[in-house]
Amino acid sequence: MIKRTLYFGNAVRLSKKDAQLAVVYPEQAGLESRTVPIEDIGIVILDNPQVQIGQSLLSALLENNVAVVCTDGRHMPAGMFLNYNGHSELAEVYAAQIESSLPLKKNLWQQTIQQKIANQGALLGRFGQECFDLVALARRVKSGDPDNLEGQAAAIYWRRLFDPELGFKRGRYEDGPNTLLNYGYAIIRAVVARSLCGSGLLPAVGIHHRNKYNPYCLADDIMEPYRPYVDLVVCGIVDAGIDYRELTPALKKELLQIPVVDVIIDGEKSPLMVAAQRTTASLARCFKGEVRQLLYPQLE
């Protein structure tokens, strides 16, 4: 079942009514109240300081493994509420993850970077750009990526992805398409973090990323091969000639479709949010020693 992403950018009161999320707008807004089945929701984004949400609703959302995302003053996702009790073998999976060996983590990171670079190359190929060097780099990634081929690939990739006339420079605080990219990556991060919790994993304990101030290190690891799907959507916006200097509600609406973008994983077509669940489930099995291969989507 494809879960819905709900975005609230205006003043609104959210509460629980039976098994529904009830939306009540201020009288002056002139909008009718509505309800959404909680079981149909995957992500809720709260993007206005005047959004009111009831505790009973918040609890119900978490019980149903809904990721609740809050934004900051720049309207960028700043934090999440996640369910840590959504798996029947929670203690066992936690232990397997925490006790996993360094060689296993390095192997998992190798697989992750190989697929990230391969997906970057495939995206360049879609746009008629040279990509054979990225394909070659993906094959050369060693356990743990000690040669930082991820960084070498990124330098090539970002130089070719956008029209040179844009003067694009990739950076978290740079202008231009970076704002769209950052918003899209935040959505992917929420999708992956939600899936990790559903698979009984701790998002804070990464296989490569380590930062005592980052509660989503593992999400930041596992989302890497998914980033090119955000890039694909952003390139479509840029190529369409849409004004992207400001992250408008219309642009956010486009980016909020990312969780339902179709991807190919294990030879099958699947919505990205469902694919992320398969990826994290395979990761849990790797930690438990049941399999050695991570399932990641392959961009074609």
PDB file of N, CA and C in Angstrom, residues 190-264:
ATOM      1  N   ALA A 190      13.563  11.599   5.755  1.00  0.00           N
ATOM      2  CA  ALA A 190      12.409  11.226   6.565  1.00  0.00           C
ATOM      3  C   ALA A 190      11.869   9.864   6.149  1.00  0.00           C
ATOM      4  N   VAL A 191      11.812   9.623   4.853  1.00  0.00           N
ATOM      5  CA  VAL A 191      11.334   8.327   4.344  1.00  0.00           C
ATOM      6  C   VAL A 191      12.213   7.195   4.863  1.00  0.00           C
ATOM      7  N   VAL A 192      13.536   7.384   4.759  1.00  0.00           N
ATOM      8  CA  VAL A 192      14.469   6.332   5.173  1.00  0.00           C
ATOM      9  C   VAL A 192      14.447   6.146   6.693  1.00  0.00           C
ATOM     10  N   ALA A 193      14.415   7.251   7.446  1.00  0.00           N
ATOM     11  CA  ALA A 193      14.368   7.150   8.910  1.00  0.00           C
ATOM     12  C   ALA A 193      13.127   6.399   9.353  1.00  0.00           C
ATOM     13  N   ARG A 194      12.007   6.693   8.731  1.00  0.00           N
ATOM     14  CA  ARG A 194      10.755   5.996   9.046  1.00  0.00           C
ATOM     15  C   ARG A 194      10.894   4.503   8.772  1.00  0.00           C
ATOM     16  N   SER A 195      11.497   4.157   7.632  1.00  0.00           N
ATOM     17  CA  SER A 195      11.656   2.762   7.257  1.00  0.00           C
ATOM     18  C   SER A 195      12.620   2.042   8.196  1.00  0.00           C
ATOM     19  N   LEU A 196      13.671   2.730   8.624  1.00  0.00           N
ATOM     20  CA  LEU A 196      14.619   2.130   9.570  1.00  0.00           C
ATOM     21  C   LEU A 196      13.923   1.746  10.866  1.00  0.00           C
ATOM     22  N   CYS A 197      13.107   2.651  11.373  1.00  0.00           N
ATOM     23  CA  CYS A 197      12.376   2.361  12.610  1.00  0.00           C
ATOM     24  C   CYS A 197      11.421   1.198  12.408  1.00  0.00           C
ATOM     25  N   GLY A 198      10.780   1.147  11.254  1.00  0.00           N
ATOM     26  CA  GLY A 198       9.868   0.048  10.961  1.00  0.00           C
ATOM     27  C   GLY A 198      10.572  -1.290  10.860  1.00  0.00           C
ATOM     28  N   SER A 199      11.883  -1.250  10.555  1.00  0.00           N
ATOM     29  CA  SER A 199      12.675  -2.480  10.457  1.00  0.00           C
ATOM     30  C   SER A 199      13.384  -2.803  11.765  1.00  0.00           C
ATOM     31  N   GLY A 200      13.093  -2.026  12.816  1.00  0.00           N
ATOM     32  CA  GLY A 200      13.675  -2.293  14.124  1.00  0.00           C
ATOM     33  C   GLY A 200      15.094  -1.796  14.293  1.00  0.00           C
ATOM     34  N   LEU A 201      15.501  -0.815  13.493  1.00  0.00           N
ATOM     35  CA  LEU A 201      16.869  -0.302  13.530  1.00  0.00           C
ATOM     36  C   LEU A 201      16.934   1.069  14.186  1.00  0.00           C
ATOM     37  N   LEU A 202      18.097   1.407  14.717  1.00  0.00           N
ATOM     38  CA  LEU A 202      18.330   2.706  15.348  1.00  0.00           C
ATOM     39  C   LEU A 202      18.884   3.682  14.321  1.00  0.00           C
ATOM     40  N   PRO A 203      18.147   4.728  13.964  1.00  0.00           N
ATOM     41  CA  PRO A 203      18.631   5.686  12.965  1.00  0.00           C
ATOM     42  C   PRO A 203      19.908   6.415  13.378  1.00  0.00           C
ATOM     43  N   ALA A 204      20.196   6.475  14.673  1.00  0.00           N
ATOM     44  CA  ALA A 204      21.352   7.243  15.151  1.00  0.00           C
ATOM     45  C   ALA A 204      22.667   6.482  15.010  1.00  0.00           C
ATOM     46  N   VAL A 205      22.613   5.151  14.886  1.00  0.00           N
ATOM     47  CA  VAL A 205      23.836   4.342  14.851  1.00  0.00           C
ATOM     48  C   VAL A 205      24.176   4.000  13.406  1.00  0.00           C
ATOM     49  N   GLY A 206      25.109   4.746  12.825  1.00  0.00           N
ATOM     50  CA  GLY A 206      25.416   4.598  11.420  1.00  0.00           C
ATOM     51  C   GLY A 206      26.428   3.514  11.114  1.00  0.00           C
ATOM     52  N   ILE A 207      26.554   3.212   9.818  1.00  0.00           N
ATOM     53  CA  ILE A 207      27.599   2.294   9.364  1.00  0.00           C
ATOM     54  C   ILE A 207      28.825   3.076   8.897  1.00  0.00           C
ATOM     55  N   HIS A 208      28.646   4.334   8.572  1.00  0.00           N
ATOM     56  CA  HIS A 208      29.762   5.190   8.137  1.00  0.00           C
ATOM     57  C   HIS A 208      29.724   6.550   8.821  1.00  0.00           C
ATOM     58  N   HIS A 209      28.566   7.231   8.749  1.00  0.00           N
ATOM     59  CA  HIS A 209      28.439   8.540   9.385  1.00  0.00           C
ATOM     60  C   HIS A 209      28.516   8.383  10.907  1.00  0.00           C
ATOM     61  N   ARG A 210      29.319   9.238  11.517  1.00  0.00           N
ATOM     62  CA  ARG A 210      29.439   9.237  12.985  1.00  0.00           C
ATOM     63  C   ARG A 210      29.456  10.683  13.456  1.00  0.00           C
ATOM     64  N   ASN A 211      28.468  11.037  14.233  1.00  0.00           N
ATOM     65  CA  ASN A 211      28.369  12.398  14.762  1.00  0.00           C
ATOM     66  C   ASN A 211      27.472  12.337  15.990  1.00  0.00           C
ATOM     67  N   LYS A 212      28.046  12.650  17.144  1.00  0.00           N
ATOM     68  CA  LYS A 212      27.269  12.525  18.384  1.00  0.00           C
ATOM     69  C   LYS A 212      26.104  13.501  18.433  1.00  0.00           C
ATOM     70  N   TYR A 213      26.088  14.488  17.551  1.00  0.00           N
ATOM     71  CA  TYR A 213      24.991  15.459  17.535  1.00  0.00           C
ATOM     72  C   TYR A 213      23.941  15.123  16.475  1.00  0.00           C
ATOM     73  N   ASN A 214      24.160  14.044  15.716  1.00  0.00           N
ATOM     74  CA  ASN A 214      23.258  13.689  14.625  1.00  0.00           C
ATOM     75  C   ASN A 214      22.461  12.435  14.994  1.00  0.00           C
ATOM     76  N   PRO A 215      21.153  12.562  15.192  1.00  0.00           N
ATOM     77  CA  PRO A 215      20.335  11.392  15.551  1.00  0.00           C
ATOM     78  C   PRO A 215      19.941  10.536  14.344  1.00  0.00           C
ATOM     79  N   TYR A 216      20.405  10.897  13.147  1.00  0.00           N
ATOM     80  CA  TYR A 216      19.991  10.192  11.935  1.00  0.00           C
ATOM     81  C   TYR A 216      21.181   9.717  11.100  1.00  0.00           C
ATOM     82  N   CYS A 217      22.264   9.307  11.770  1.00  0.00           N
ATOM     83  CA  CYS A 217      23.468   8.880  11.041  1.00  0.00           C
ATOM     84  C   CYS A 217      23.183   7.726  10.084  1.00  0.00           C
ATOM     85  N   LEU A 218      22.429   6.725  10.539  1.00  0.00           N
ATOM     86  CA  LEU A 218      22.148   5.584   9.676  1.00  0.00           C
ATOM     87  C   LEU A 218      21.244   5.984   8.512  1.00  0.00           C
ATOM     88  N   ALA A 219      20.294   6.867   8.765  1.00  0.00           N
ATOM     89  CA  ALA A 219      19.444   7.362   7.674  1.00  0.00           C
ATOM     90  C   ALA A 219      20.294   8.091   6.635  1.00  0.00           C
ATOM     91  N   ASP A 220      21.276   8.853   7.097  1.00  0.00           N
ATOM     92  CA  ASP A 220      22.143   9.575   6.169  1.00  0.00           C
ATOM     93  C   ASP A 220      23.017   8.617   5.371  1.00  0.00           C
ATOM     94  N   ASP A 221      23.355   7.463   5.953  1.00  0.00           N
ATOM     95  CA  ASP A 221      24.092   6.435   5.213  1.00  0.00           C
ATOM     96  C   ASP A 221      23.220   5.821   4.121  1.00  0.00           C
ATOM     97  N   ILE A 222      22.072   5.313   4.535  1.00  0.00           N
ATOM     98  CA  ILE A 222      21.243   4.476   3.660  1.00  0.00           C
ATOM     99  C   ILE A 222      20.545   5.295   2.566  1.00  0.00           C
ATOM    100  N   MET A 223      20.376   6.573   2.773  1.00  0.00           N
ATOM    101  CA  MET A 223      19.699   7.387   1.759  1.00  0.00           C
ATOM    102  C   MET A 223      20.590   7.717   0.564  1.00  0.00           C
ATOM    103  N   GLU A 224      21.895   7.478   0.660  1.00  0.00           N
ATOM    104  CA  GLU A 224      22.817   7.915  -0.386  1.00  0.00           C
ATOM    105  C   GLU A 224      22.422   7.449  -1.799  1.00  0.00           C
ATOM    106  N   PRO A 225      22.119   6.169  -2.031  1.00  0.00           N
ATOM    107  CA  PRO A 225      21.742   5.763  -3.387  1.00  0.00           C
ATOM    108  C   PRO A 225      20.396   6.309  -3.842  1.00  0.00           C
ATOM    109  N   TYR A 226      19.615   6.859  -2.901  1.00  0.00           N
ATOM    110  CA  TYR A 226      18.313   7.437  -3.248  1.00  0.00           C
ATOM    111  C   TYR A 226      18.423   8.901  -3.678  1.00  0.00           C
ATOM    112  N   ARG A 227      19.533   9.539  -3.391  1.00  0.00           N
ATOM    113  CA  ARG A 227      19.674  10.954  -3.719  1.00  0.00           C
ATOM    114  C   ARG A 227      19.469  11.262  -5.214  1.00  0.00           C
ATOM    115  N   PRO A 228      19.986  10.437  -6.135  1.00  0.00           N
ATOM    116  CA  PRO A 228      19.785  10.751  -7.552  1.00  0.00           C
ATOM    117  C   PRO A 228      18.318  10.835  -7.980  1.00  0.00           C
ATOM    118  N   TYR A 229      17.413  10.207  -7.229  1.00  0.00           N
ATOM    119  CA  TYR A 229      15.992  10.317  -7.571  1.00  0.00           C
ATOM    120  C   TYR A 229      15.475  11.726  -7.265  1.00  0.00           C
ATOM    121  N   VAL A 230      16.018  12.335  -6.215  1.00  0.00           N
ATOM    122  CA  VAL A 230      15.714  13.741  -5.940  1.00  0.00           C
ATOM    123  C   VAL A 230      16.298  14.611  -7.044  1.00  0.00           C
ATOM    124  N   ASP A 231      17.537  14.330  -7.425  1.00  0.00           N
ATOM    125  CA  ASP A 231      18.201  15.094  -8.478  1.00  0.00           C
ATOM    126  C   ASP A 231      17.400  15.039  -9.775  1.00  0.00           C
ATOM    127  N   LEU A 232      16.824  13.872 -10.063  1.00  0.00           N
ATOM    128  CA  LEU A 232      16.033  13.705 -11.276  1.00  0.00           C
ATOM    129  C   LEU A 232      14.821  14.634 -11.262  1.00  0.00           C
ATOM    130  N   VAL A 233      14.120  14.692 -10.135  1.00  0.00           N
ATOM    131  CA  VAL A 233      12.947  15.561 -10.024  1.00  0.00           C
ATOM    132  C   VAL A 233      13.348  17.029 -10.129  1.00  0.00           C
ATOM    133  N   VAL A 234      14.444  17.404  -9.467  1.00  0.00           N
ATOM    134  CA  VAL A 234      14.902  18.797  -9.499  1.00  0.00           C
ATOM    135  C   VAL A 234      15.341  19.180 -10.902  1.00  0.00           C
ATOM    136  N   CYS A 235      16.023  18.294 -11.603  1.00  0.00           N
ATOM    137  CA  CYS A 235      16.427  18.584 -12.983  1.00  0.00           C
ATOM    138  C   CYS A 235      15.205  18.826 -13.869  1.00  0.00           C
ATOM    139  N   GLY A 236      14.144  18.072 -13.628  1.00  0.00           N
ATOM    140  CA  GLY A 236      12.918  18.273 -14.392  1.00  0.00           C
ATOM    141  C   GLY A 236      12.332  19.650 -14.165  1.00  0.00           C
ATOM    142  N   ILE A 237      12.378  20.129 -12.914  1.00  0.00           N
ATOM    143  CA  ILE A 237      11.884  21.470 -12.590  1.00  0.00           C
ATOM    144  C   ILE A 237      12.734  22.530 -13.270  1.00  0.00           C
ATOM    145  N   VAL A 238      14.053  22.373 -13.193  1.00  0.00           N
ATOM    146  CA  VAL A 238      14.965  23.347 -13.797  1.00  0.00           C
ATOM    147  C   VAL A 238      14.812  23.364 -15.316  1.00  0.00           C
ATOM    148  N   ASP A 239      14.768  22.191 -15.933  1.00  0.00           N
ATOM    149  CA  ASP A 239      14.658  22.109 -17.390  1.00  0.00           C
ATOM    150  C   ASP A 239      13.338  22.658 -17.901  1.00  0.00           C
ATOM    151  N   ALA A 240      12.301  22.631 -17.049  1.00  0.00           N
ATOM    152  CA  ALA A 240      10.996  23.156 -17.458  1.00  0.00           C
ATOM    153  C   ALA A 240      10.956  24.677 -17.440  1.00  0.00           C
ATOM    154  N   GLY A 241      12.026  25.306 -16.975  1.00  0.00           N
ATOM    155  CA  GLY A 241      12.089  26.771 -16.947  1.00  0.00           C
ATOM    156  C   GLY A 241      11.294  27.391 -15.822  1.00  0.00           C
ATOM    157  N   ILE A 242      10.943  26.604 -14.804  1.00  0.00           N
ATOM    158  CA  ILE A 242      10.187  27.127 -13.662  1.00  0.00           C
ATOM    159  C   ILE A 242      11.105  27.969 -12.778  1.00  0.00           C
ATOM    160  N   ASP A 243      10.588  29.075 -12.294  1.00  0.00           N
ATOM    161  CA  ASP A 243      11.367  29.943 -11.407  1.00  0.00           C
ATOM    162  C   ASP A 243      11.563  29.234 -10.068  1.00  0.00           C
ATOM    163  N   TYR A 244      12.812  28.903  -9.765  1.00  0.00           N
ATOM    164  CA  TYR A 244      13.100  28.147  -8.549  1.00  0.00           C
ATOM    165  C   TYR A 244      13.878  28.968  -7.530  1.00  0.00           C
ATOM    166  N   ARG A 245      13.916  30.280  -7.722  1.00  0.00           N
ATOM    167  CA  ARG A 245      14.668  31.131  -6.791  1.00  0.00           C
ATOM    168  C   ARG A 245      14.040  31.133  -5.394  1.00  0.00           C
ATOM    169  N   GLU A 246      12.740  30.869  -5.324  1.00  0.00           N
ATOM    170  CA  GLU A 246      12.048  30.784  -4.040  1.00  0.00           C
ATOM    171  C   GLU A 246      11.329  29.454  -3.946  1.00  0.00           C
ATOM    172  N   LEU A 247      11.431  28.812  -2.800  1.00  0.00           N
ATOM    173  CA  LEU A 247      10.798  27.511  -2.592  1.00  0.00           C
ATOM    174  C   LEU A 247       9.317  27.734  -2.299  1.00  0.00           C
ATOM    175  N   THR A 248       8.536  27.865  -3.350  1.00  0.00           N
ATOM    176  CA  THR A 248       7.114  28.169  -3.240  1.00  0.00           C
ATOM    177  C   THR A 248       6.311  26.917  -2.884  1.00  0.00           C
ATOM    178  N   PRO A 249       5.060  27.097  -2.433  1.00  0.00           N
ATOM    179  CA  PRO A 249       4.205  25.927  -2.174  1.00  0.00           C
ATOM    180  C   PRO A 249       4.064  25.026  -3.399  1.00  0.00           C
ATOM    181  N   ALA A 250       4.043  25.636  -4.589  1.00  0.00           N
ATOM    182  CA  ALA A 250       3.917  24.832  -5.812  1.00  0.00           C
ATOM    183  C   ALA A 250       5.141  23.943  -6.009  1.00  0.00           C
ATOM    184  N   LEU A 251       6.316  24.486  -5.737  1.00  0.00           N
ATOM    185  CA  LEU A 251       7.532  23.685  -5.867  1.00  0.00           C
ATOM    186  C   LEU A 251       7.591  22.607  -4.791  1.00  0.00           C
ATOM    187  N   LYS A 252       7.163  22.947  -3.575  1.00  0.00           N
ATOM    188  CA  LYS A 252       7.133  21.948  -2.514  1.00  0.00           C
ATOM    189  C   LYS A 252       6.191  20.805  -2.891  1.00  0.00           C
ATOM    190  N   LYS A 253       5.084  21.139  -3.531  1.00  0.00           N
ATOM    191  CA  LYS A 253       4.132  20.110  -3.949  1.00  0.00           C
ATOM    192  C   LYS A 253       4.786  19.138  -4.923  1.00  0.00           C
ATOM    193  N   GLU A 254       5.598  19.692  -5.839  1.00  0.00           N
ATOM    194  CA  GLU A 254       6.324  18.836  -6.785  1.00  0.00           C
ATOM    195  C   GLU A 254       7.281  17.905  -6.040  1.00  0.00           C
ATOM    196  N   LEU A 255       8.020  18.461  -5.086  1.00  0.00           N
ATOM    197  CA  LEU A 255       9.018  17.679  -4.355  1.00  0.00           C
ATOM    198  C   LEU A 255       8.374  16.654  -3.425  1.00  0.00           C
ATOM    199  N   LEU A 256       7.172  16.943  -2.954  1.00  0.00           N
ATOM    200  CA  LEU A 256       6.487  16.013  -2.053  1.00  0.00           C
ATOM    201  C   LEU A 256       5.989  14.766  -2.778  1.00  0.00           C
ATOM    202  N   GLN A 257       6.130  14.738  -4.109  1.00  0.00           N
ATOM    203  CA  GLN A 257       5.776  13.540  -4.872  1.00  0.00           C
ATOM    204  C   GLN A 257       6.906  12.518  -4.885  1.00  0.00           C
ATOM    205  N   ILE A 258       8.083  12.921  -4.368  1.00  0.00           N
ATOM    206  CA  ILE A 258       9.248  12.038  -4.413  1.00  0.00           C
ATOM    207  C   ILE A 258       8.983  10.677  -3.762  1.00  0.00           C
ATOM    208  N   PRO A 259       8.309  10.588  -2.603  1.00  0.00           N
ATOM    209  CA  PRO A 259       8.087   9.266  -2.000  1.00  0.00           C
ATOM    210  C   PRO A 259       7.293   8.288  -2.860  1.00  0.00           C
ATOM    211  N   VAL A 260       6.548   8.789  -3.846  1.00  0.00           N
ATOM    212  CA  VAL A 260       5.748   7.885  -4.683  1.00  0.00           C
ATOM    213  C   VAL A 260       6.336   7.733  -6.079  1.00  0.00           C
ATOM    214  N   VAL A 261       7.535   8.280  -6.312  1.00  0.00           N
ATOM    215  CA  VAL A 261       8.211   8.079  -7.591  1.00  0.00           C
ATOM    216  C   VAL A 261       8.508   6.594  -7.768  1.00  0.00           C
ATOM    217  N   ASP A 262       8.285   6.072  -8.959  1.00  0.00           N
ATOM    218  CA  ASP A 262       8.562   4.661  -9.213  1.00  0.00           C
ATOM    219  C   ASP A 262      10.055   4.427  -9.376  1.00  0.00           C
ATOM    220  N   VAL A 263      10.569   3.394  -8.726  1.00  0.00           N
ATOM    221  CA  VAL A 263      11.965   2.996  -8.857  1.00  0.00           C
ATOM    222  C   VAL A 263      12.005   1.495  -9.148  1.00  0.00           C
ATOM    223  N   ILE A 264      13.159   1.037  -9.600  1.00  0.00           N
ATOM    224  CA  ILE A 264      13.362  -0.390  -9.845  1.00  0.00           C
ATOM    225  C   ILE A 264      14.243  -0.940  -8.736  1.00  0.00           C
TER     226      ILE A 264
END
